[in-house]
């Protein structure tokens, strides 16, 4: 029995939909990594049913290797229309009871923008970036949309030499090096100053990298500042 072209087309489209569905379902979280060895960074691509589980798994995986001082939730360029998963996503983030920096820009839209507003209203963290509808950031800073896209790929990158504060639409100077001094850096300084015994073997320090993404740098600084304050009080 021969099938009509219409039947064959329907079968192909159905098979394609079944094949592609798992890929679409796992596209909520774009990236997760550790910054400065103790800051959990998660970048959202779009809201979706899998977002709470993906964020929870990312935080748990990163905290298994290093103590986490706080979370940077990057919602820049994020969107989505799944508002039903927002409450579960907020619960996952808030229950960690860690300082949180929420990064947004003019292209944070839809449910992702609502997530930023809800977290801010719940006093779960501070918002860094550009103003959104019904949401003014706690720290207003922008590197400009084009630069932010490049810096998302490489936060240690360099902005174009020709840019100025006016052309880059930023309230920061270009080429700002954000120096996050660690305990290891302090130890190396003591060694350089001669505060070590004769058996200490000096090893060459690895080249220091600086976060050039101004929005991300502000968020990381906030997390590190809160962590230092807690340490001093503890």
PDB file of N, CA and C in Angstrom, residues 131-179:
ATOM      1  N   UNK A 131      18.521  49.482  33.634  1.00  0.00           N
ATOM      2  CA  UNK A 131      17.137  49.546  34.103  1.00  0.00           C
ATOM      3  C   UNK A 131      16.218  48.734  33.208  1.00  0.00           C
ATOM      4  N   UNK A 132      15.256  48.065  33.843  1.00  0.00           N
ATOM      5  CA  UNK A 132      14.197  47.353  33.133  1.00  0.00           C
ATOM      6  C   UNK A 132      12.859  47.983  33.507  1.00  0.00           C
ATOM      7  N   UNK A 133      11.818  47.589  32.829  1.00  0.00           N
ATOM      8  CA  UNK A 133      10.489  48.068  33.174  1.00  0.00           C
ATOM      9  C   UNK A 133      10.153  47.624  34.594  1.00  0.00           C
ATOM     10  N   UNK A 134       9.820  48.555  35.440  1.00  0.00           N
ATOM     11  CA  UNK A 134       9.467  48.290  36.838  1.00  0.00           C
ATOM     12  C   UNK A 134      10.629  47.738  37.656  1.00  0.00           C
ATOM     13  N   UNK A 135      11.852  47.965  37.208  1.00  0.00           N
ATOM     14  CA  UNK A 135      13.001  47.513  37.982  1.00  0.00           C
ATOM     15  C   UNK A 135      14.203  48.417  37.745  1.00  0.00           C
ATOM     16  N   UNK A 136      14.589  49.120  38.788  1.00  0.00           N
ATOM     17  CA  UNK A 136      15.802  49.931  38.747  1.00  0.00           C
ATOM     18  C   UNK A 136      16.912  49.144  39.446  1.00  0.00           C
ATOM     19  N   UNK A 137      18.060  48.981  38.812  1.00  0.00           N
ATOM     20  CA  UNK A 137      19.140  48.219  39.455  1.00  0.00           C
ATOM     21  C   UNK A 137      19.663  48.927  40.694  1.00  0.00           C
ATOM     22  N   UNK A 138      20.148  48.155  41.636  1.00  0.00           N
ATOM     23  CA  UNK A 138      20.774  48.737  42.819  1.00  0.00           C
ATOM     24  C   UNK A 138      22.081  49.415  42.433  1.00  0.00           C
ATOM     25  N   UNK A 139      22.803  48.815  41.494  1.00  0.00           N
ATOM     26  CA  UNK A 139      24.031  49.400  40.964  1.00  0.00           C
ATOM     27  C   UNK A 139      23.873  49.484  39.450  1.00  0.00           C
ATOM     28  N   UNK A 140      23.718  50.703  38.925  1.00  0.00           N
ATOM     29  CA  UNK A 140      23.524  50.901  37.492  1.00  0.00           C
ATOM     30  C   UNK A 140      24.876  50.918  36.790  1.00  0.00           C
ATOM     31  N   UNK A 141      25.094  49.968  35.904  1.00  0.00           N
ATOM     32  CA  UNK A 141      26.350  49.892  35.154  1.00  0.00           C
ATOM     33  C   UNK A 141      26.100  49.109  33.876  1.00  0.00           C
ATOM     34  N   UNK A 142      26.739  49.541  32.795  1.00  0.00           N
ATOM     35  CA  UNK A 142      26.574  48.857  31.516  1.00  0.00           C
ATOM     36  C   UNK A 142      27.836  48.984  30.697  1.00  0.00           C
ATOM     37  N   UNK A 143      28.160  47.927  29.975  1.00  0.00           N
ATOM     38  CA  UNK A 143      29.309  47.960  29.073  1.00  0.00           C
ATOM     39  C   UNK A 143      28.855  48.189  27.645  1.00  0.00           C
ATOM     40  N   UNK A 144      27.552  48.359  27.424  1.00  0.00           N
ATOM     41  CA  UNK A 144      27.037  48.467  26.068  1.00  0.00           C
ATOM     42  C   UNK A 144      26.693  47.081  25.549  1.00  0.00           C
ATOM     43  N   UNK A 145      25.594  46.967  24.826  1.00  0.00           N
ATOM     44  CA  UNK A 145      25.088  45.670  24.400  1.00  0.00           C
ATOM     45  C   UNK A 145      26.099  44.867  23.593  1.00  0.00           C
ATOM     46  N   UNK A 146      26.763  45.497  22.631  1.00  0.00           N
ATOM     47  CA  UNK A 146      27.712  44.759  21.786  1.00  0.00           C
ATOM     48  C   UNK A 146      28.878  44.228  22.600  1.00  0.00           C
ATOM     49  N   UNK A 147      29.428  45.052  23.484  1.00  0.00           N
ATOM     50  CA  UNK A 147      30.549  44.597  24.303  1.00  0.00           C
ATOM     51  C   UNK A 147      30.121  43.500  25.258  1.00  0.00           C
ATOM     52  N   UNK A 148      28.918  43.612  25.807  1.00  0.00           N
ATOM     53  CA  UNK A 148      28.451  42.597  26.741  1.00  0.00           C
ATOM     54  C   UNK A 148      28.352  41.236  26.079  1.00  0.00           C
ATOM     55  N   UNK A 149      27.948  41.196  24.820  1.00  0.00           N
ATOM     56  CA  UNK A 149      27.872  39.914  24.109  1.00  0.00           C
ATOM     57  C   UNK A 149      29.248  39.280  23.993  1.00  0.00           C
ATOM     58  N   UNK A 150      30.259  40.096  23.706  1.00  0.00           N
ATOM     59  CA  UNK A 150      31.619  39.578  23.604  1.00  0.00           C
ATOM     60  C   UNK A 150      32.149  39.165  24.977  1.00  0.00           C
ATOM     61  N   UNK A 151      31.852  39.970  25.992  1.00  0.00           N
ATOM     62  CA  UNK A 151      32.363  39.689  27.320  1.00  0.00           C
ATOM     63  C   UNK A 151      31.673  38.495  27.965  1.00  0.00           C
ATOM     64  N   UNK A 152      30.481  38.154  27.513  1.00  0.00           N
ATOM     65  CA  UNK A 152      29.837  36.938  28.000  1.00  0.00           C
ATOM     66  C   UNK A 152      30.637  35.709  27.583  1.00  0.00           C
ATOM     67  N   UNK A 153      31.214  35.777  26.388  1.00  0.00           N
ATOM     68  CA  UNK A 153      32.034  34.672  25.913  1.00  0.00           C
ATOM     69  C   UNK A 153      33.371  34.632  26.635  1.00  0.00           C
ATOM     70  N   UNK A 154      33.919  35.794  26.921  1.00  0.00           N
ATOM     71  CA  UNK A 154      35.205  35.871  27.593  1.00  0.00           C
ATOM     72  C   UNK A 154      35.224  37.084  28.516  1.00  0.00           C
ATOM     73  N   UNK A 155      34.873  36.893  29.794  1.00  0.00           N
ATOM     74  CA  UNK A 155      34.825  38.036  30.724  1.00  0.00           C
ATOM     75  C   UNK A 155      36.187  38.662  30.988  1.00  0.00           C
ATOM     76  N   UNK A 156      37.246  37.989  30.560  1.00  0.00           N
ATOM     77  CA  UNK A 156      38.595  38.525  30.741  1.00  0.00           C
ATOM     78  C   UNK A 156      39.096  39.216  29.476  1.00  0.00           C
ATOM     79  N   UNK A 157      38.190  39.432  28.526  1.00  0.00           N
ATOM     80  CA  UNK A 157      38.560  40.056  27.262  1.00  0.00           C
ATOM     81  C   UNK A 157      38.811  41.536  27.403  1.00  0.00           C
ATOM     82  N   UNK A 158      39.148  42.166  26.293  1.00  0.00           N
ATOM     83  CA  UNK A 158      39.493  43.594  26.278  1.00  0.00           C
ATOM     84  C   UNK A 158      38.530  44.320  25.352  1.00  0.00           C
ATOM     85  N   UNK A 159      38.024  45.478  25.804  1.00  0.00           N
ATOM     86  CA  UNK A 159      37.140  46.283  24.972  1.00  0.00           C
ATOM     87  C   UNK A 159      37.960  47.028  23.925  1.00  0.00           C
ATOM     88  N   UNK A 160      37.318  47.417  22.855  1.00  0.00           N
ATOM     89  CA  UNK A 160      38.012  48.067  21.746  1.00  0.00           C
ATOM     90  C   UNK A 160      38.682  49.357  22.193  1.00  0.00           C
ATOM     91  N   UNK A 161      39.856  49.622  21.645  1.00  0.00           N
ATOM     92  CA  UNK A 161      40.617  50.812  22.022  1.00  0.00           C
ATOM     93  C   UNK A 161      39.894  52.097  21.682  1.00  0.00           C
ATOM     94  N   UNK A 162      39.063  52.067  20.649  1.00  0.00           N
ATOM     95  CA  UNK A 162      38.419  53.296  20.176  1.00  0.00           C
ATOM     96  C   UNK A 162      37.241  53.705  21.041  1.00  0.00           C
ATOM     97  N   UNK A 163      36.843  52.840  21.980  1.00  0.00           N
ATOM     98  CA  UNK A 163      35.647  53.145  22.745  1.00  0.00           C
ATOM     99  C   UNK A 163      35.923  54.142  23.866  1.00  0.00           C
ATOM    100  N   UNK A 164      34.943  54.958  24.122  1.00  0.00           N
ATOM    101  CA  UNK A 164      35.003  55.890  25.243  1.00  0.00           C
ATOM    102  C   UNK A 164      33.769  55.674  26.084  1.00  0.00           C
ATOM    103  N   UNK A 165      33.663  56.397  27.179  1.00  0.00           N
ATOM    104  CA  UNK A 165      32.470  56.272  28.006  1.00  0.00           C
ATOM    105  C   UNK A 165      31.210  56.608  27.224  1.00  0.00           C
ATOM    106  N   UNK A 166      31.290  57.591  26.332  1.00  0.00           N
ATOM    107  CA  UNK A 166      30.111  58.008  25.580  1.00  0.00           C
ATOM    108  C   UNK A 166      29.719  56.970  24.544  1.00  0.00           C
ATOM    109  N   UNK A 167      30.683  56.524  23.739  1.00  0.00           N
ATOM    110  CA  UNK A 167      30.354  55.592  22.667  1.00  0.00           C
ATOM    111  C   UNK A 167      30.008  54.219  23.186  1.00  0.00           C
ATOM    112  N   UNK A 168      30.582  53.828  24.314  1.00  0.00           N
ATOM    113  CA  UNK A 168      30.302  52.508  24.858  1.00  0.00           C
ATOM    114  C   UNK A 168      29.056  52.505  25.737  1.00  0.00           C
ATOM    115  N   UNK A 169      28.484  53.692  25.982  1.00  0.00           N
ATOM    116  CA  UNK A 169      27.283  53.813  26.805  1.00  0.00           C
ATOM    117  C   UNK A 169      27.499  53.172  28.176  1.00  0.00           C
ATOM    118  N   UNK A 170      28.620  53.472  28.793  1.00  0.00           N
ATOM    119  CA  UNK A 170      28.934  52.896  30.083  1.00  0.00           C
ATOM    120  C   UNK A 170      29.335  53.995  31.058  1.00  0.00           C
ATOM    121  N   UNK A 171      29.082  53.759  32.340  1.00  0.00           N
ATOM    122  CA  UNK A 171      29.498  54.721  33.349  1.00  0.00           C
ATOM    123  C   UNK A 171      30.826  54.310  33.983  1.00  0.00           C
ATOM    124  N   UNK A 172      31.533  53.418  33.325  1.00  0.00           N
ATOM    125  CA  UNK A 172      32.859  53.021  33.782  1.00  0.00           C
ATOM    126  C   UNK A 172      33.878  53.331  32.695  1.00  0.00           C
ATOM    127  N   UNK A 173      35.099  53.563  33.102  1.00  0.00           N
ATOM    128  CA  UNK A 173      36.165  53.729  32.127  1.00  0.00           C
ATOM    129  C   UNK A 173      36.471  52.398  31.464  1.00  0.00           C
ATOM    130  N   UNK A 174      36.816  52.392  30.161  1.00  0.00           N
ATOM    131  CA  UNK A 174      37.214  51.136  29.543  1.00  0.00           C
ATOM    132  C   UNK A 174      38.527  50.642  30.125  1.00  0.00           C
ATOM    133  N   UNK A 175      38.776  49.354  29.940  1.00  0.00           N
ATOM    134  CA  UNK A 175      40.002  48.705  30.413  1.00  0.00           C
ATOM    135  C   UNK A 175      40.152  48.783  31.924  1.00  0.00           C
ATOM    136  N   UNK A 176      39.035  48.723  32.641  1.00  0.00           N
ATOM    137  CA  UNK A 176      39.117  48.711  34.096  1.00  0.00           C
ATOM    138  C   UNK A 176      39.556  47.322  34.535  1.00  0.00           C
ATOM    139  N   UNK A 177      40.668  47.235  35.252  1.00  0.00           N
ATOM    140  CA  UNK A 177      41.139  45.965  35.779  1.00  0.00           C
ATOM    141  C   UNK A 177      40.623  45.808  37.195  1.00  0.00           C
ATOM    142  N   UNK A 178      39.809  44.793  37.429  1.00  0.00           N
ATOM    143  CA  UNK A 178      39.268  44.548  38.752  1.00  0.00           C
ATOM    144  C   UNK A 178      40.158  43.526  39.434  1.00  0.00           C
ATOM    145  N   UNK A 179      40.867  43.957  40.457  1.00  0.00           N
ATOM    146  CA  UNK A 179      41.852  43.130  41.135  1.00  0.00           C
ATOM    147  C   UNK A 179      41.213  42.462  42.347  1.00  0.00           C
TER     148      UNK A 179
END
